[in-house]
CSV table of C-alpha atoms in Angstrom, one decimal:
chain,number,residue,atom,x,y,z
A,1420,MET,CA,6.3,-54.5,-101.3
A,1421,ARG,CA,6.2,-54.0,-97.6
A,1422,ILE,CA,2.4,-54.7,-97.4
A,1423,LEU,CA,2.8,-57.8,-99.3
A,1424,LYS,CA,5.7,-59.3,-97.1
A,1425,ILE,CA,3.7,-58.4,-94.1
A,1426,THR,CA,0.7,-60.3,-95.6
A,1427,GLY,CA,2.8,-63.1,-96.1
A,1428,SER,CA,4.0,-63.1,-92.6
A,1429,VAL,CA,0.6,-63.1,-91.3
A,1430,LEU,CA,-0.6,-66.0,-93.7
A,1431,ALA,CA,2.4,-67.9,-92.6
A,1432,VAL,CA,1.7,-67.5,-89.0
A,1433,LEU,CA,-1.7,-68.4,-89.5
A,1434,LEU,CA,-1.0,-71.6,-91.2
A,1435,ILE,CA,1.8,-72.6,-88.6
A,1436,SER,CA,-0.9,-72.0,-85.6
A,1437,LEU,CA,-3.8,-74.2,-87.4
A,1438,LEU,CA,-1.1,-76.8,-88.3
A,1439,ALA,CA,-0.1,-76.6,-84.4
A,1440,PHE,CA,-4.1,-76.9,-83.6
A,1441,PHE,CA,-4.6,-79.6,-85.5
A,1442,THR,CA,-1.5,-81.4,-84.5
A,1443,TYR,CA,-2.6,-81.2,-80.9
A,1444,GLN,CA,-6.2,-82.3,-81.5
A,1445,PHE,CA,-5.2,-85.3,-83.7
A,1446,TRP,CA,-2.0,-86.7,-82.5
A,1447,PRO,CA,-2.7,-90.1,-81.4
A,1448,ARG,CA,-2.3,-90.4,-77.6
A,1449,THR,CA,-3.0,-93.0,-74.9
A,1450,VAL,CA,-3.8,-92.9,-71.1
A,1451,GLU,CA,-1.3,-94.2,-68.7
A,1452,THR,CA,-2.5,-97.8,-68.2
A,1453,LEU,CA,-2.7,-99.7,-64.6
A,1454,ALA,CA,-1.1,-103.4,-66.1
A,1455,ASP,CA,-0.2,-104.5,-62.6
A,1456,ILE,CA,-3.9,-104.9,-61.3
A,1457,ASN,CA,-6.2,-107.9,-61.1
A,1458,ALA,CA,-9.1,-106.6,-63.4
A,1459,LYS,CA,-11.0,-109.8,-63.4
A,1460,ILE,CA,-15.1,-109.8,-62.9
A,1461,PRO,CA,-17.0,-112.5,-60.9
A,1462,ALA,CA,-19.7,-114.2,-62.6
A,1463,PRO,CA,-23.1,-115.1,-61.2
A,1464,THR,CA,-23.1,-118.6,-60.0
A,1465,THR,CA,-26.7,-119.8,-61.1
A,1466,SER,CA,-29.1,-118.9,-63.9
A,1467,THR,CA,-30.2,-115.1,-64.3
A,1468,GLY,CA,-33.5,-115.5,-66.2
A,1469,VAL,CA,-32.6,-112.6,-67.9
A,1470,ARG,CA,-33.0,-111.9,-71.5
A,1471,ILE,CA,-31.8,-108.5,-73.4
A,1472,SER,CA,-32.9,-106.6,-76.3
A,1473,ALA,CA,-31.1,-103.4,-78.1
A,1474,PHE,CA,-32.3,-100.5,-80.3
A,1475,SER,CA,-31.4,-97.1,-81.0
A,1476,THR,CA,-33.6,-94.1,-81.4
A,1477,GLY,CA,-31.2,-92.1,-84.0
A,1478,TYR,CA,-27.7,-91.7,-85.4
A,1479,ASN,CA,-25.0,-89.3,-86.6
A,1480,GLU,CA,-21.7,-89.8,-88.5
A,1481,SER,CA,-18.3,-88.5,-88.2
A,1482,PRO,CA,-14.8,-88.9,-88.7
A,1483,GLU,CA,-13.2,-91.8,-86.2
A,1484,ALA,CA,-10.7,-89.1,-85.3
A,1485,VAL,CA,-13.4,-87.1,-83.6
A,1486,ILE,CA,-14.5,-89.8,-81.6
A,1487,TYR,CA,-11.1,-90.8,-80.0
A,1488,SER,CA,-7.4,-89.9,-80.1
A,1489,GLY,CA,-5.6,-91.9,-83.1
A,1490,GLY,CA,-9.0,-92.4,-84.9
A,1491,SER,CA,-8.8,-92.4,-88.6
A,1492,VAL,CA,-9.8,-89.1,-90.4
A,1493,PHE,CA,-10.9,-90.8,-93.5
A,1494,GLU,CA,-13.3,-93.8,-91.8
A,1495,THR,CA,-16.7,-92.9,-90.5
A,1496,HIS,CA,-18.0,-93.7,-87.0
A,1497,LYS,CA,-21.6,-94.3,-86.5
A,1498,SER,CA,-22.9,-92.8,-83.4
A,1499,VAL,CA,-26.3,-94.0,-82.2
A,1500,TYR,CA,-28.7,-93.2,-79.5
A,1501,SER,CA,-29.2,-96.3,-78.1
A,1502,GLY,CA,-31.3,-98.3,-75.0
A,1503,PHE,CA,-31.5,-101.8,-74.2
A,1504,ILE,CA,-35.0,-103.5,-72.7
A,1505,ILE,CA,-33.4,-105.9,-69.9
A,1506,GLU,CA,-36.3,-108.6,-68.8
A,1507,HIS,CA,-35.5,-110.1,-65.3
A,1508,PRO,CA,-37.9,-112.4,-63.8
A,1509,LYS,CA,-38.6,-109.6,-61.2
A,1510,ALA,CA,-39.0,-106.2,-63.3
A,1511,THR,CA,-38.6,-105.2,-67.0
A,1512,ILE,CA,-35.8,-102.4,-67.2
A,1513,LEU,CA,-34.9,-99.9,-69.9
A,1514,LEU,CA,-31.3,-99.2,-69.7
A,1515,GLU,CA,-30.7,-96.0,-71.2
A,1516,GLY,CA,-33.4,-95.4,-74.0
A,1517,GLY,CA,-32.1,-93.0,-76.4
A,1518,VAL,CA,-33.8,-89.6,-77.4
A,1519,GLY,CA,-37.5,-89.1,-76.9
A,1520,GLU,CA,-40.4,-87.4,-78.5
A,1521,ASN,CA,-39.6,-83.9,-77.5
A,1522,ILE,CA,-36.2,-83.7,-78.7
A,1523,GLY,CA,-36.6,-81.2,-81.3
A,1524,ALA,CA,-38.4,-78.8,-79.3
A,1525,GLU,CA,-35.7,-79.2,-76.3
A,1526,HIS,CA,-32.8,-78.8,-78.7
A,1527,ALA,CA,-34.6,-75.4,-80.2
A,1528,ALA,CA,-34.9,-74.2,-76.5
A,1529,ASN,CA,-31.7,-75.1,-75.0
A,1530,PHE,CA,-28.8,-75.0,-78.0
A,1531,ASN,CA,-27.9,-72.3,-80.1
A,1532,ALA,CA,-27.6,-72.5,-83.8
A,1533,PHE,CA,-23.8,-73.6,-83.7
A,1534,GLU,CA,-25.0,-76.3,-80.7
A,1535,ARG,CA,-27.9,-77.6,-82.9
A,1536,GLN,CA,-25.6,-78.1,-85.9
A,1537,LEU,CA,-22.9,-79.6,-83.6
A,1538,PHE,CA,-25.1,-82.1,-82.1
A,1539,ALA,CA,-27.3,-82.8,-85.4
A,1540,TYR,CA,-28.5,-86.3,-86.0
A,1541,THR,CA,-31.1,-88.3,-88.1
A,1542,LYS,CA,-34.0,-89.2,-85.6
A,1543,THR,CA,-35.7,-92.8,-86.2
A,1544,GLN,CA,-37.8,-94.1,-83.7
A,1545,THR,CA,-38.3,-93.7,-79.9
A,1546,ALA,CA,-38.1,-96.3,-77.5
A,1547,ARG,CA,-41.7,-95.8,-76.8
A,1548,GLU,CA,-42.7,-95.8,-80.7
A,1549,ARG,CA,-40.7,-98.9,-81.4
A,1550,MET,CA,-42.6,-100.8,-78.4
A,1551,ILE,CA,-45.8,-99.6,-79.8
A,1552,GLY,CA,-45.1,-100.7,-83.4
A,1553,ALA,CA,-44.1,-104.4,-82.1
A,1554,ASN,CA,-46.8,-104.6,-80.0
A,1555,TYR,CA,-44.7,-104.7,-76.8
A,1556,ASP,CA,-46.8,-102.6,-74.2
A,1557,PRO,CA,-44.8,-99.4,-72.9
A,1558,SER,CA,-46.4,-100.1,-69.5
A,1559,LYS,CA,-44.1,-103.2,-69.3
A,1560,ILE,CA,-41.3,-101.1,-68.2
A,1561,ASP,CA,-41.0,-100.9,-64.5
A,1562,ARG,CA,-37.6,-98.7,-64.2
A,1563,VAL,CA,-35.5,-96.8,-66.3
A,1564,LEU,CA,-32.0,-97.1,-65.5
A,1565,LEU,CA,-29.5,-94.1,-66.9
A,1566,THR,CA,-26.0,-94.1,-66.8
A,1567,HIS,CA,-25.8,-90.6,-66.5
A,1568,LEU,CA,-28.1,-87.2,-67.1
A,1569,HIS,CA,-26.8,-85.4,-70.2
A,1570,TRP,CA,-29.3,-84.5,-72.4
A,1571,ASP,CA,-29.1,-87.4,-74.9
A,1572,HIS,CA,-29.6,-89.8,-72.0
A,1573,GLY,CA,-32.1,-87.9,-69.8
A,1574,ALA,CA,-34.0,-87.2,-73.1
A,1575,VAL,CA,-35.9,-90.5,-72.4
A,1576,ILE,CA,-37.4,-89.3,-69.2
A,1577,PRO,CA,-40.6,-87.4,-70.5
A,1578,ASP,CA,-41.9,-90.2,-72.5
A,1579,PHE,CA,-42.0,-92.6,-69.4
A,1580,ASP,CA,-43.8,-90.0,-66.7
A,1581,GLY,CA,-44.2,-92.1,-63.7
A,1582,VAL,CA,-42.1,-95.0,-64.2
A,1583,PRO,CA,-39.3,-94.9,-61.7
A,1584,ILE,CA,-36.0,-93.3,-63.1
A,1585,MET,CA,-33.0,-94.6,-61.5
A,1586,THR,CA,-29.4,-93.1,-61.6
A,1587,THR,CA,-27.2,-92.4,-58.7
A,1588,ASN,CA,-27.9,-90.0,-56.1
A,1589,ALA,CA,-24.3,-88.3,-56.9
A,1590,GLU,CA,-25.4,-88.2,-60.6
A,1591,LEU,CA,-28.7,-86.5,-59.8
A,1592,ALA,CA,-27.3,-83.8,-57.1
A,1593,PHE,CA,-24.3,-83.2,-60.1
A,1594,ALA,CA,-26.8,-82.9,-62.7
A,1595,ARG,CA,-29.0,-80.2,-60.9
A,1596,ALA,CA,-26.0,-78.2,-59.9
A,1597,GLU,CA,-24.8,-78.4,-63.2
A,1598,ALA,CA,-28.0,-77.6,-65.4
A,1599,PRO,CA,-28.2,-73.8,-65.4
A,1600,THR,CA,-24.8,-73.5,-66.8
A,1601,ASN,CA,-23.8,-76.8,-68.5
A,1602,PHE,CA,-25.0,-77.1,-72.2
A,1603,SER,CA,-25.2,-81.0,-71.9
A,1604,ILE,CA,-27.6,-81.1,-69.3
A,1605,PHE,CA,-31.4,-79.9,-69.7
A,1606,GLU,CA,-33.3,-78.7,-66.9
A,1607,GLU,CA,-36.6,-80.0,-68.1
A,1608,HIS,CA,-35.2,-83.6,-68.0
A,1609,LEU,CA,-34.7,-83.1,-64.1
A,1610,ASN,CA,-37.7,-80.6,-63.0
A,1611,ARG,CA,-40.6,-82.5,-64.4
A,1612,LYS,CA,-44.0,-82.7,-62.1
A,1613,ASN,CA,-44.3,-86.4,-63.3
A,1614,THR,CA,-41.4,-87.7,-62.8
A,1615,ASN,CA,-40.8,-90.5,-60.3
A,1616,TRP,CA,-37.1,-90.2,-59.1
A,1617,GLN,CA,-35.5,-93.2,-57.6
A,1618,PRO,CA,-31.8,-92.8,-56.8
A,1619,PHE,CA,-29.7,-95.0,-55.4
A,1620,ASP,CA,-25.9,-95.1,-53.6
A,1621,LEU,CA,-23.6,-97.3,-54.6
A,1622,SER,CA,-22.5,-99.6,-51.8
A,1623,ASP,CA,-18.9,-100.0,-50.4
A,1624,VAL,CA,-19.0,-103.8,-51.9
A,1625,PRO,CA,-16.5,-104.2,-54.4
A,1626,TYR,CA,-17.2,-106.0,-57.5
A,1627,GLY,CA,-13.9,-106.9,-59.2
A,1628,PRO,CA,-11.7,-104.0,-59.5
A,1629,PHE,CA,-14.3,-101.5,-58.7
A,1630,LYS,CA,-14.5,-100.4,-55.1
A,1631,GLN,CA,-18.4,-99.7,-55.1
A,1632,SER,CA,-21.4,-101.7,-56.7
A,1633,PHE,CA,-25.2,-102.1,-56.7
A,1634,ASP,CA,-26.6,-105.3,-57.2
A,1635,MET,CA,-30.2,-104.5,-58.3
A,1636,PHE,CA,-31.7,-107.6,-57.5
A,1637,LEU,CA,-28.9,-109.1,-55.2
A,1638,ASP,CA,-28.3,-112.0,-57.8
A,1639,GLY,CA,-25.6,-110.9,-59.8
A,1640,SER,CA,-27.6,-110.4,-62.9
A,1641,ILE,CA,-27.3,-106.8,-63.1
A,1642,VAL,CA,-24.7,-104.8,-61.3
A,1643,ALA,CA,-23.9,-101.3,-61.5
A,1644,VAL,CA,-20.5,-99.8,-60.9
A,1645,PRO,CA,-18.8,-96.2,-60.9
A,1646,LEU,CA,-17.5,-94.7,-64.0
A,1647,GLY,CA,-16.9,-91.4,-62.8
A,1648,GLY,CA,-15.4,-88.3,-64.9
A,1649,HIS,CA,-17.6,-88.0,-67.9
A,1650,THR,CA,-20.1,-86.6,-65.2
A,1651,ASN,CA,-19.6,-86.9,-61.4
A,1652,GLY,CA,-21.9,-89.7,-60.9
A,1653,SER,CA,-21.6,-91.8,-64.1
A,1654,ILE,CA,-22.0,-95.6,-63.9
A,1655,GLY,CA,-21.5,-98.6,-66.0
A,1656,VAL,CA,-23.5,-101.7,-65.7
A,1657,PHE,CA,-22.8,-105.3,-66.0
A,1658,VAL,CA,-25.3,-107.5,-67.4
A,1659,THR,CA,-25.6,-111.3,-67.6
A,1660,THR,CA,-28.3,-112.9,-69.6
A,1661,ASP,CA,-29.7,-116.3,-68.9
A,1662,GLN,CA,-27.9,-117.9,-71.6
A,1663,GLY,CA,-24.4,-116.7,-70.0
A,1664,GLN,CA,-23.7,-113.7,-72.6
A,1665,ARG,CA,-22.0,-111.1,-70.4
A,1666,TYR,CA,-22.2,-107.3,-71.2
A,1667,PHE,CA,-20.9,-104.3,-69.8
A,1668,PHE,CA,-22.6,-101.0,-70.8
A,1669,ILE,CA,-20.1,-98.3,-70.5
A,1670,GLY,CA,-22.3,-95.0,-71.0
A,1671,ASP,CA,-20.2,-92.3,-72.1
A,1672,ALA,CA,-16.9,-93.2,-70.3
A,1673,SER,CA,-15.9,-94.1,-73.8
A,1674,TRP,CA,-17.8,-93.4,-77.3
A,1675,SER,CA,-15.8,-96.4,-79.0
A,1676,LEU,CA,-14.9,-99.8,-78.1
A,1677,ASP,CA,-11.7,-99.4,-80.2
A,1678,ALA,CA,-10.6,-96.5,-77.9
A,1679,VAL,CA,-11.2,-99.0,-74.9
A,1680,LYS,CA,-9.1,-101.4,-76.6
A,1681,ASN,CA,-6.0,-99.2,-77.1
A,1682,ALA,CA,-6.9,-96.8,-74.1
A,1683,ASN,CA,-7.1,-93.9,-76.6
A,1684,PRO,CA,-9.1,-90.9,-74.6
A,1685,LYS,CA,-11.4,-88.5,-76.6
A,1686,ILE,CA,-9.4,-85.7,-78.3
A,1687,PRO,CA,-8.8,-82.5,-76.3
A,1688,LEU,CA,-11.5,-80.0,-77.9
A,1689,VAL,CA,-14.0,-82.9,-77.2
A,1690,GLN,CA,-12.9,-83.6,-73.7
A,1691,GLY,CA,-13.0,-79.9,-72.8
A,1692,LEU,CA,-16.7,-79.8,-74.2
A,1693,VAL,CA,-18.3,-83.0,-72.8
A,1694,ASP,CA,-16.0,-84.4,-70.1
A,1695,HIS,CA,-16.7,-82.8,-66.6
A,1696,ASP,CA,-13.4,-84.1,-65.1
A,1697,LYS,CA,-10.7,-84.7,-67.6
A,1698,ALA,CA,-8.1,-86.5,-65.5
A,1699,GLN,CA,-10.7,-88.9,-64.0
A,1700,THR,CA,-12.2,-89.8,-67.3
A,1701,GLU,CA,-8.7,-90.8,-68.2
A,1702,LEU,CA,-8.4,-92.9,-65.1
A,1703,THR,CA,-11.7,-94.5,-65.5
A,1704,LEU,CA,-10.8,-95.3,-69.4
A,1705,ALA,CA,-7.5,-96.9,-68.0
A,1706,LEU,CA,-9.3,-99.2,-65.8
A,1707,LEU,CA,-11.7,-100.0,-68.3
A,1708,HIS,CA,-8.8,-100.9,-70.7
A,1709,GLU,CA,-7.5,-103.7,-67.9
A,1710,VAL,CA,-11.1,-104.8,-67.3
A,1711,TYR,CA,-11.6,-105.6,-71.2
A,1712,LYS,CA,-8.2,-107.5,-71.2
A,1713,ASP,CA,-8.7,-109.6,-68.4
A,1714,ASN,CA,-12.2,-110.4,-69.1
A,1715,PRO,CA,-12.2,-111.5,-73.1
A,1716,GLU,CA,-15.6,-113.1,-72.5
A,1717,ILE,CA,-17.5,-110.0,-71.8
A,1718,GLN,CA,-18.9,-107.7,-74.4
A,1719,PHE,CA,-18.2,-103.9,-73.9
A,1720,VAL,CA,-21.0,-101.8,-75.1
A,1721,PRO,CA,-20.3,-98.1,-75.3
A,1722,THR,CA,-24.0,-96.3,-75.3
A,1723,HIS,CA,-23.2,-94.6,-78.6
A,1724,ASP,CA,-20.9,-97.1,-80.6
A,1725,GLY,CA,-23.2,-98.0,-83.6
A,1726,PRO,CA,-21.2,-101.1,-85.0
A,1727,ILE,CA,-21.2,-102.7,-81.1
A,1728,VAL,CA,-25.1,-102.1,-80.3
A,1729,ASP,CA,-26.0,-103.9,-83.3
A,1730,LEU,CA,-24.2,-107.1,-82.3
A,1731,LEU,CA,-26.6,-107.4,-79.8
A,1732,ALA,CA,-30.3,-108.9,-80.3
A,1733,GLN,CA,-32.1,-106.3,-82.0
A,1734,PHE,CA,-35.6,-105.4,-80.9
A,1735,PRO,CA,-38.3,-106.7,-80.8
A,1736,LYS,CA,-35.9,-109.8,-80.8
A,1737,PHE,CA,-34.4,-111.1,-77.5
A,1738,GLU,CA,-31.2,-112.7,-76.6
């Protein structure tokens, strides 16, 4: 009888502990917002000559509750590994790019069995494969612009040997320092012999509420801004098409547009796994929330938000 009582007590403690854990992880949370700021973003004053096309290279599905705090346990969120071809009169840019041809071997070399299962996905076609299949010459890509260098962004690098790879100097330094111990960064993406790194610094020129910016062509058509926290040098990119449609590509600052709308951060477990600086990531989310509210004409595009990526013209169509 005593053994049964002890066993019952142990089970009760375990159940209470599990309940406490899941309550902590999935209890809806919001970040403290910045409602007193003016977050209006300036628009280009002339036509940009820019057109844009979207694609994905693979996907996975998970409950919304895993993607952001307050998400539904019962609703499925489709996460994609996306890329965007931006044709500017002066150059053609591949923004992001999804996973590359070597991703299977890279996963096997860098992830243990648990991590491979955690980051499992269904592969479709790489950026290069999609271009070749649509008779779009991959050599038209003049630059690859990455919001940050986690594996699911840097994985496109080996498929574009020799093409200038652009990210911030801060991000490249961060990735190289973190790669030996951070499972989200693959060293082979950083140390390839044929990679043509062309990192850049953000200037101290404000862009709306952002204190720094990088205007790629000095015409307001493609402007990078800091979105630190997820990684040290993460950026977001504003793009304005020739038709006047405006986009804000926010990388992994948030994985869901709904989370930006409602100021919901990632759940604590996920934050600990993927965000370098939790406090800074939440400050960035608070700023994104205000930018979203003050600029209803701008379409926010989290890199992995499948339904939002699908709203853009799908390659080989452009808009």
